[in-house]
Each structure stands twice: as structure tokens, then as C-alpha cells.
Coordinates of C-alpha atoms in Angstrom, one line a residue:
N1 CA 18.9 -7.7 17.0
R2 CA 22.1 -5.6 16.8
A3 CA 20.6 -3.0 14.4
L4 CA 17.6 -2.4 16.7
S5 CA 19.8 -2.1 19.8
L6 CA 21.9 0.7 18.0
A7 CA 18.9 2.4 16.4
A8 CA 18.5 5.1 19.1
Q9 CA 22.1 6.2 19.5
D10 CA 23.5 5.5 16.0
P11 CA 20.7 5.2 13.5
E12 CA 23.0 5.4 10.5
R13 CA 25.0 2.4 11.7
A14 CA 21.7 0.7 12.5
V15 CA 20.6 1.2 8.9
F16 CA 23.8 -0.5 7.6
L17 CA 23.4 -3.4 10.0
A18 CA 19.7 -3.9 9.2
L19 CA 20.5 -4.0 5.4
T20 CA 23.4 -6.3 6.0
A21 CA 21.2 -8.7 8.1
S22 CA 18.7 -8.6 5.3
E23 CA 21.3 -9.5 2.7
I24 CA 22.6 -12.4 4.8
A25 CA 19.0 -13.6 5.2
G26 CA 18.6 -13.6 1.5
Y27 CA 21.6 -15.9 1.0
L28 CA 20.0 -18.2 3.6
G29 CA 16.6 -18.1 1.8
E30 CA 14.8 -16.6 4.8
T31 CA 12.3 -14.5 3.1
A32 CA 10.6 -13.0 6.1
K33 CA 13.9 -11.9 7.7
V34 CA 14.9 -10.3 4.4
A35 CA 11.8 -8.1 4.6
D36 CA 12.2 -7.5 8.3
G37 CA 15.7 -6.1 7.8
M38 CA 14.6 -3.8 5.0
L39 CA 11.5 -2.6 6.8
L40 CA 13.6 -1.7 9.8
A41 CA 16.1 0.1 7.6
G42 CA 13.3 2.0 5.9
D43 CA 11.8 3.0 9.2
L44 CA 15.1 4.4 10.3
L45 CA 15.7 6.2 7.1
L46 CA 12.2 7.9 7.4
A47 CA 13.2 9.0 10.9
L48 CA 16.5 10.4 9.5
G49 CA 14.6 12.5 7.1
R50 CA 15.4 10.5 3.9
P51 CA 12.0 9.5 2.6
E52 CA 13.1 8.8 -1.0
V53 CA 15.6 6.2 0.0
A54 CA 13.2 4.8 2.6
R55 CA 10.5 4.4 -0.1
E56 CA 12.9 2.5 -2.4
T57 CA 13.9 0.3 0.6
F58 CA 10.2 -0.5 1.4
L59 CA 9.5 -1.2 -2.3
R60 CA 12.4 -3.7 -2.3
A61 CA 11.0 -5.3 0.8
V62 CA 7.5 -5.9 -0.8
S63 CA 8.8 -7.0 -4.2
D64 CA 9.5 -10.6 -3.3
L65 CA 6.4 -12.5 -4.3
R66 CA 7.2 -15.2 -1.8
L67 CA 6.5 -12.8 1.1
E68 CA 3.5 -13.6 3.2
P69 CA 0.6 -11.2 2.7
S70 CA 0.7 -9.7 6.2
K71 CA 4.3 -8.7 5.7
R72 CA 3.7 -7.3 2.3
L73 CA 0.8 -5.2 3.7
Q74 CA 3.1 -3.7 6.4
G75 CA 5.6 -2.8 3.6
L76 CA 2.9 -1.3 1.4
V77 CA 1.6 1.0 4.2
R78 CA 5.1 2.1 4.8
V79 CA 5.5 3.0 1.1
A80 CA 2.5 5.2 1.4
H81 CA 4.0 6.8 4.5
A82 CA 7.2 7.6 2.7
E83 CA 5.3 9.0 -0.3
R84 CA 3.4 11.3 2.0
L85 CA 6.7 12.6 3.5
L86 CA 8.0 13.1 0.0
G87 CA 5.0 15.4 -0.6
T88 CA 3.5 13.2 -3.3
L89 CA 0.1 13.2 -1.7
E90 CA -2.0 11.7 -4.5
R91 CA 0.5 8.9 -5.0
S92 CA 0.4 8.2 -1.3
A93 CA -3.4 8.1 -1.3
D94 CA -3.3 5.6 -4.1
T95 CA -0.9 3.4 -2.2
Y96 CA -3.0 3.6 1.0
R97 CA -6.0 2.5 -1.1
K98 CA -4.1 -0.5 -2.5
A99 CA -3.2 -1.4 1.0
L100 CA -6.9 -1.2 2.0
D101 CA -7.8 -3.5 -0.9
M102 CA -5.5 -6.2 0.3
A103 CA -5.9 -5.8 4.1
P104 CA -8.2 -8.1 6.1
P105 CA -11.2 -6.2 7.6
G106 CA -9.6 -6.1 11.1
E107 CA -6.6 -4.3 9.8
R108 CA -8.3 -1.7 7.6
G109 CA -9.0 0.8 10.4
R110 CA -5.5 2.1 10.9
I111 CA -5.1 2.4 7.1
R112 CA -8.3 4.4 6.9
L113 CA -7.0 6.6 9.8
W114 CA -3.9 7.6 7.8
L115 CA -5.7 7.8 4.5
G116 CA -8.2 10.2 6.1
D117 CA -5.5 12.2 7.8
L118 CA -3.8 12.6 4.4
A119 CA -7.0 14.1 3.0
A120 CA -7.1 16.5 6.0
E121 CA -3.5 17.6 5.2
A122 CA -4.6 18.2 1.6
Y123 CA -7.3 20.5 2.9
D124 CA -10.2 18.2 2.0
P125 CA -12.1 17.8 5.3
T126 CA -15.2 16.4 3.7
L127 CA -13.2 13.5 2.1
A128 CA -11.2 13.1 5.4
Q129 CA -14.3 12.6 7.5
A130 CA -16.0 10.4 4.9
T131 CA -12.9 8.2 5.0
W132 CA -12.9 8.0 8.8
R133 CA -16.6 7.2 8.9
E134 CA -16.3 4.2 6.6
R135 CA -15.0 1.8 9.2
E136 CA -15.5 -2.0 9.3
T137 CA -17.2 -3.7 12.2
A138 CA -14.1 -5.8 12.7
T139 CA -12.0 -2.7 13.5
D140 CA -10.5 -3.0 17.0
P141 CA -12.2 -0.8 19.7
V142 CA -9.3 1.6 20.2
T143 CA -9.0 2.4 16.5
A144 CA -12.8 2.6 16.1
N145 CA -12.8 5.2 18.9
L146 CA -10.1 7.3 17.2
L147 CA -11.9 7.1 13.8
R148 CA -15.2 8.2 15.5
R149 CA -13.5 11.1 17.2
L150 CA -12.0 12.3 13.9
S151 CA -15.1 11.8 11.8
E152 CA -17.2 13.7 14.4
N153 CA -14.7 16.5 15.1
Q154 CA -14.7 15.6 18.8
K155 CA -12.7 17.2 21.5
P156 CA -9.1 16.0 22.1
I157 CA -8.4 12.8 24.0
R158 CA -7.9 13.5 27.8
D159 CA -5.1 11.8 29.7
A160 CA -7.5 9.9 31.8
E161 CA -9.2 8.2 28.9
P162 CA -8.2 4.7 27.7
A163 CA -7.5 6.1 24.2
A164 CA -4.7 8.2 25.7
K165 CA -2.6 5.1 25.9
D166 CA -2.6 4.6 22.2
P167 CA 0.8 5.6 20.7
D168 CA -1.0 7.7 18.0
A169 CA -3.0 9.7 20.6
A170 CA -0.8 12.8 20.6
Y171 CA -0.8 13.0 16.8
I172 CA -4.6 12.5 16.8
N173 CA -5.1 15.3 19.3
A174 CA -3.0 17.6 17.1
R175 CA -5.1 16.8 14.1
L176 CA -8.4 17.3 16.0
L177 CA -7.2 20.7 17.1
L178 CA -6.1 21.7 13.6
M179 CA -9.6 20.8 12.4
I180 CA -11.2 23.2 14.8
G181 CA -8.7 26.0 14.2
D182 CA -6.7 25.8 17.5
Y183 CA -3.4 26.2 15.9
R184 CA -1.4 26.8 19.1
G185 CA -2.9 23.8 20.8
A186 CA -2.2 21.7 17.7
Q187 CA 1.5 22.8 17.8
E188 CA 1.8 21.7 21.4
W189 CA 0.4 18.2 20.6
M190 CA 2.4 17.9 17.4
S191 CA 5.5 18.6 19.3
R192 CA 4.7 15.8 21.7
A193 CA 4.0 13.4 18.9
A194 CA 7.3 14.4 17.2
A195 CA 9.2 13.7 20.5
Q196 CA 7.7 10.2 21.0
T197 CA 10.1 7.2 21.1
P198 CA 11.2 5.3 19.3
A199 CA 11.8 8.0 16.8
W200 CA 11.3 5.6 13.9
R201 CA 7.8 4.5 14.8
W202 CA 5.1 6.1 12.7
P203 CA 3.7 8.8 13.1
A204 CA 6.8 10.3 14.8
P205 CA 8.6 11.0 11.5
L206 CA 5.4 12.6 10.1
A207 CA 4.8 14.7 13.3
K208 CA 8.4 15.9 13.2
A209 CA 8.0 17.0 9.6
L210 CA 4.7 18.7 10.2
F211 CA 5.9 20.4 13.4
A212 CA 8.9 21.8 11.6
R213 CA 6.5 23.1 8.9
M214 CA 4.2 24.7 11.5
Q215 CA 7.2 26.7 12.9
T216 CA 7.4 28.6 9.6
E217 CA 3.8 28.9 8.6
T218 CA 0.9 31.0 10.0
P219 CA -2.7 29.6 10.0
M220 CA -3.6 32.0 7.2
R221 CA -0.8 30.6 5.0
R222 CA -1.9 27.1 5.7
K223 CA -5.5 27.9 4.5
T224 CA -4.2 29.2 1.2
Q225 CA -1.5 26.7 0.5
P226 CA -2.3 24.2 -2.3
S227 CA -2.7 20.5 -1.5
E228 CA 0.0 19.3 -3.8
P229 CA 3.5 20.8 -3.8

């Protein structure tokens, strides 16, 4: 995949190539490849700090009714991610819930993780923890462990623990520390999450945006800031 090989050093060019590949796949009637190209382009656009265009790209990817449900689910979750980065938190929550409704039980855990995290960002810890607690028995063990930690306000994940290998672990640690008021520790972990590679893999774009915000806010300002911009 030429677009993917260029994504790290020339993401703008990679966006163009991904969209071009998607267009060619459309001419060939290859529905899944059409979506793959647009999803990659949208991921790169999020990493480039262009969530509005990314959202439009993700919506185009999921608009084809011929698309298989699993691919549409991936796109819908990405729409919710983009809406979150746009600051439209209520719309993002609604989209995450739509994704939950269509997801098979085994895939709902990660969606609940981000839906709860969204509530935490909106200063509603009660809703966040309720969302994290409501997990299906089919949730994979690693995700179930993360959800349990978040719902019970447990200590951050240590490097020696199996959960530390999860690509979301650095971000989860930042959230856990924010919830207990350790702002400095949260900044350190958020910085790690923002620096993870590839830069277009969620939650790196979210961590990058939140870390930038944390540089200009004090803990007191965060407590008084409204949940919706």
C-alpha cells in the first residue's frame, strides 16, 4: 500500500494516494477497498489536525449500503472520534451509542471505553464509570481489565503488567491520573500517548489534542470549564 508506506514521512501525500486508491476501487466495484482507502485517509486527516474533513471522509466511507457491517462499524466509530475532536461532545456520544447498537457483543467493550472516556472529559464521572461498568461477558480480557480499572478508579497500569502492552495503556493511565487529581502525572502519560506511533492510530490524535490543551490550562480552570464548547 503506497499510501501507508508514505504516511509517516509525507501524510498529506498519503491522504491523496489513499483517496485516489479509493476512487480507483470504486470504478472496479471493490466496495471494501473503497472504504479502506477513505478510512485510512480519514485517520491521517485526524492526525493532521483536520477533524472536520476527516469526519466527512469517514461518513462517505460508511454511506455505501453494500459495505459489510464490520467495516461500517469501524467507520462509525471513527466518525464519533472525529466529532469528539471537533468539540461536539453530545453528537460524538450519540454516534458512539449508534455504534454500540450495531456492534456484536465482543466488540462493544472498546466502544464503551471511549464513550465513558468522553463522559469523563465532559466532567461527568458518574456517567463515565457507569458506562465502563456496563460491560458484556464477551468482552476480551484485556479490554475488560481496562474497563474495570477505569470503573473502579484503580491505580495506573505498571510496565510489568500484561495490560501495559495494550496500545491504549498510556492514554488510560493519563485518564486514571486525571480522575484522582494527579495533573502532573496525567500530563506525563498524555505526552507518551501523544507520541505513540503510528501517529494516525487512535487515541494518538486525541492524546495530542488533550496534551496541547493541558499545556495552557490549570487544574482549577479544567474544573470550571463547561462540558460543551
